[in-house]
Amino acid sequence: MKVVRDQIYQLIQSPDRANIREHLQNTIGETDNVDYKVDFNNYAKLSRHILAIANTGGGLIIVGVAQSRETGQIDPIGLDRFVDKADIYKGIQKYVPNYLEFDVLDFEYTESEYEKLKGKKIQVISIKYEPKYIPFISIKAGEGILENKIYVRKGTQSIEPSYEDLQKIVNKRIETEFVNANTIGLDEHLKQLKILYGQLNKFNHSNPIWSDLHVTIMGGVKTPNFAYPKEDYDDFIAAMIEAKKDIIRRIVKRI
């Protein structure tokens, strides 16, 4: 099973002409992340599968392939013509949120090591996995899809999730948000802090004046800006470095 999972992962990461051919030649049938469709006749039902795959790790829908209900055997029958990508996007985007990302890829096998593919046209919908957005919810009802519903993949089916399925989705989103928050914390927050420091002058400058009490040079009077933080940016970074060193020292002492 690990070999199969690795093959599916490789296919999803690189759905190119060669990998699609090899998959169709050696496939074990539909999985949670790979589905087959004969054509694009039902965009509503197709959108349900796209939503389910997007909620279950991303994957592919390979169009131009028939699968036997009895044996599970697949047959790459091909398409008569490539369907215009603009029409595909228009048909699907009626039912899915606009932030659900997918691509449509065209493959024509004029020559092929797999004889059944020779001369066939295949189109592939590649569905991106974005855990920070899950669950993706249907936005319109149609034939084979309900409005405001969540769908997940269970083998060859795209169905509404169980309580456990929903928990997995929520936990995955929380994990992703936690990781993103910590990643941004070190890079982006320091960058923004430095920009904020740059909006304040550390010193106020007044125009040169002559006075019996104080005579200035041409640069004017330089006085501290009391609105400027007592700890400037460089001092703050130095303090953070020392704090990090203390953490490392405590860890080393426990080893």
Coordinates of N, CA and C in Angstrom, one line a residue, residues 10-92:
Q10 N 3.2 11.1 -6.1 CA 4.1 11.6 -7.2 C 3.2 12.1 -8.4
L11 N 2.1 11.4 -8.6 CA 1.2 11.8 -9.7 C 0.6 13.1 -9.4
I12 N 0.1 13.3 -8.2 CA -0.6 14.6 -7.9 C 0.4 15.7 -7.9
Q13 N 1.7 15.5 -7.4 CA 2.7 16.6 -7.4 C 3.1 16.9 -8.8
S14 N 3.1 16.0 -9.7 CA 3.6 16.2 -11.1 C 2.7 15.5 -12.1
P15 N 1.5 16.1 -12.4 CA 0.6 15.5 -13.3 C 1.0 15.8 -14.8
D16 N 2.1 15.3 -15.2 CA 2.6 15.6 -16.5 C 2.1 14.5 -17.5
R17 N 2.5 14.6 -18.7 CA 2.1 13.6 -19.7 C 2.5 12.2 -19.4
A18 N 3.8 12.1 -19.1 CA 4.3 10.7 -18.8 C 3.7 10.1 -17.6
N19 N 3.6 10.9 -16.5 CA 3.0 10.4 -15.2 C 1.6 10.0 -15.4
I20 N 0.8 10.7 -16.2 CA -0.6 10.4 -16.4 C -0.7 9.1 -17.2
R21 N 0.2 8.9 -18.2 CA 0.2 7.7 -19.0 C 0.5 6.5 -18.1
E22 N 1.6 6.6 -17.3 CA 2.0 5.5 -16.5 C 0.9 5.2 -15.5
H23 N 0.2 6.2 -14.9 CA -0.8 5.9 -14.0 C -2.0 5.2 -14.6
L24 N -2.4 5.6 -15.8 CA -3.5 4.9 -16.5 C -3.2 3.5 -16.9
Q25 N -1.9 3.2 -17.1 CA -1.5 1.9 -17.5 C -1.5 1.0 -16.3
N26 N -1.2 1.5 -15.1 CA -1.0 0.7 -13.9 C -1.9 1.0 -12.8
T27 N -3.0 1.7 -13.0 CA -3.8 2.2 -11.9 C -4.6 1.0 -11.3
I28 N -4.9 1.2 -10.0 CA -5.7 0.2 -9.3 C -7.2 0.7 -9.2
G29 N -7.4 1.9 -9.8 CA -8.8 2.4 -9.8 C -8.9 3.7 -9.0
E30 N -10.1 4.2 -8.8 CA -10.3 5.5 -8.1 C -9.8 5.4 -6.6
T31 N -9.3 6.5 -6.1 CA -8.9 6.6 -4.7 C -9.5 7.9 -4.1
D32 N -9.1 8.2 -2.9 CA -9.5 9.4 -2.2 C -9.1 10.7 -3.0
N33 N -8.0 10.5 -3.8 CA -7.4 11.7 -4.4 C -7.4 11.7 -5.9
V34 N -7.8 10.6 -6.5 CA -7.9 10.5 -8.0 C -9.2 9.9 -8.4
D35 N -9.9 10.6 -9.3 CA -11.2 10.2 -9.8 C -11.2 10.2 -11.3
Y36 N -12.1 9.5 -11.9 CA -12.2 9.4 -13.4 C -13.5 9.8 -13.8
K37 N -13.6 10.5 -14.9 CA -14.9 10.8 -15.5 C -14.8 10.6 -17.1
V38 N -15.9 10.3 -17.6 CA -16.0 10.0 -19.1 C -15.9 11.3 -19.8
D39 N -16.7 12.3 -19.3 CA -16.7 13.6 -20.1 C -17.1 14.7 -19.1
F40 N -17.4 15.9 -19.7 CA -17.8 17.1 -18.9 C -19.3 17.4 -18.9
N41 N -20.1 16.4 -19.1 CA -21.5 16.6 -19.3 C -22.3 17.2 -18.1
N42 N -21.7 16.9 -16.9 CA -22.4 17.4 -15.7 C -21.5 18.1 -14.8
Y43 N -21.4 19.5 -14.9 CA -20.5 20.3 -14.2 C -20.9 20.3 -12.7
A44 N -22.2 20.2 -12.4 CA -22.7 20.2 -11.0 C -22.1 19.0 -10.2
K45 N -22.3 17.9 -10.8 CA -21.8 16.7 -10.1 C -20.2 16.7 -10.1
L46 N -19.6 17.1 -11.2 CA -18.2 17.2 -11.2 C -17.6 18.2 -10.1
S47 N -18.4 19.2 -9.9 CA -18.0 20.2 -8.8 C -18.0 19.6 -7.4
R48 N -19.0 18.7 -7.2 CA -19.1 18.0 -5.9 C -17.8 17.2 -5.7
H49 N -17.3 16.5 -6.7 CA -16.1 15.7 -6.6 C -14.9 16.7 -6.4
I50 N -14.9 17.8 -7.0 CA -13.8 18.8 -6.8 C -13.8 19.3 -5.4
L51 N -14.9 19.6 -4.9 CA -15.0 20.1 -3.5 C -14.5 19.0 -2.5
A52 N -14.9 17.7 -2.8 CA -14.5 16.6 -1.9 C -13.0 16.4 -1.9
I53 N -12.5 16.4 -3.1 CA -11.0 16.2 -3.2 C -10.2 17.4 -2.6
A54 N -10.8 18.6 -2.8 CA -10.1 19.8 -2.2 C -10.1 19.7 -0.7
N55 N -11.1 19.1 -0.1 CA -11.2 18.9 1.4 C -10.5 17.7 1.9
T56 N -10.0 16.9 1.0 CA -9.3 15.6 1.4 C -7.9 15.5 0.8
G57 N -7.2 16.6 0.8 CA -5.8 16.5 0.5 C -5.4 16.9 -0.9
G58 N -6.4 17.3 -1.7 CA -6.1 17.7 -3.1 C -6.0 16.5 -4.0
G59 N -5.9 16.6 -5.3 CA -5.8 15.5 -6.2 C -6.2 15.8 -7.6
L60 N -6.6 14.8 -8.3 CA -6.9 14.9 -9.8 C -8.2 14.3 -10.2
I61 N -8.8 14.9 -11.2 CA -9.9 14.2 -11.9 C -9.5 14.1 -13.3
I62 N -9.4 12.8 -13.8 CA -8.9 12.5 -15.1 C -10.2 12.3 -16.0
V63 N -10.3 13.2 -17.0 CA -11.5 13.1 -17.8 C -11.2 12.5 -19.2
G64 N -12.1 11.6 -19.6 CA -11.8 10.8 -20.8 C -11.5 9.3 -20.5
V65 N -12.0 8.9 -19.3 CA -11.7 7.6 -18.8 C -13.0 7.0 -18.2
A66 N -13.3 5.8 -18.7 CA -14.4 5.0 -18.2 C -14.0 4.0 -17.2
Q67 N -14.8 3.7 -16.1 CA -14.4 2.7 -15.2 C -15.6 1.8 -15.0
S68 N -15.4 0.5 -15.1 CA -16.4 -0.5 -14.9 C -16.9 -0.6 -13.5
R69 N -18.2 -0.5 -13.2 CA -18.7 -0.6 -11.9 C -18.6 -2.0 -11.3
E70 N -18.6 -3.0 -12.2 CA -18.5 -4.3 -11.7 C -17.1 -4.7 -11.3
T71 N -16.1 -4.5 -12.2 CA -14.7 -4.9 -12.0 C -13.8 -3.8 -11.5
G72 N -14.2 -2.5 -11.7 CA -13.3 -1.4 -11.3 C -12.3 -1.2 -12.4
Q73 N -12.2 -2.0 -13.4 CA -11.2 -1.8 -14.5 C -11.5 -0.5 -15.2
I74 N -10.4 0.2 -15.6 CA -10.6 1.5 -16.3 C -10.2 1.3 -17.7
D75 N -10.8 2.2 -18.5 CA -10.6 2.2 -20.0 C -10.4 3.6 -20.5
P76 N -9.2 4.0 -20.9 CA -9.0 5.4 -21.4 C -9.6 5.6 -22.7
I77 N -10.9 5.9 -22.8 CA -11.6 6.0 -24.1 C -11.3 7.3 -24.8
G78 N -10.8 8.3 -24.0 CA -10.5 9.6 -24.6 C -11.7 10.5 -24.9
L79 N -11.4 11.8 -25.2 CA -12.4 12.7 -25.6 C -12.4 13.0 -27.1
D80 N -13.5 13.3 -27.6 CA -13.6 13.6 -29.1 C -12.8 14.9 -29.4
R81 N -12.8 15.8 -28.4 CA -12.1 17.1 -28.6 C -11.8 17.6 -27.2
F82 N -10.8 18.5 -27.1 CA -10.5 19.2 -25.9 C -11.6 20.2 -25.6
V83 N -12.2 20.2 -24.4 CA -13.2 21.2 -24.1 C -12.4 22.5 -23.7
D84 N -13.0 23.6 -24.2 CA -12.3 24.9 -23.9 C -12.2 25.1 -22.4
K85 N -11.0 25.5 -22.0 CA -10.8 25.7 -20.5 C -11.7 26.7 -20.0
A86 N -12.0 27.8 -20.7 CA -12.8 28.9 -20.2 C -14.2 28.3 -19.9
D87 N -14.7 27.4 -20.7 CA -16.0 26.8 -20.5 C -16.0 25.9 -19.3
I88 N -14.9 25.2 -19.1 CA -14.8 24.3 -17.9 C -14.8 25.2 -16.6
Y89 N -13.9 26.2 -16.6 CA -13.9 27.1 -15.4 C -15.3 27.7 -15.1
K90 N -15.9 28.2 -16.2 CA -17.2 28.8 -16.0 C -18.2 27.8 -15.5
G91 N -18.2 26.6 -16.0 CA -19.1 25.6 -15.5 C -18.9 25.2 -14.1
I92 N -17.7 25.1 -13.6 CA -17.4 24.7 -12.3 C -17.5 25.8 -11.2

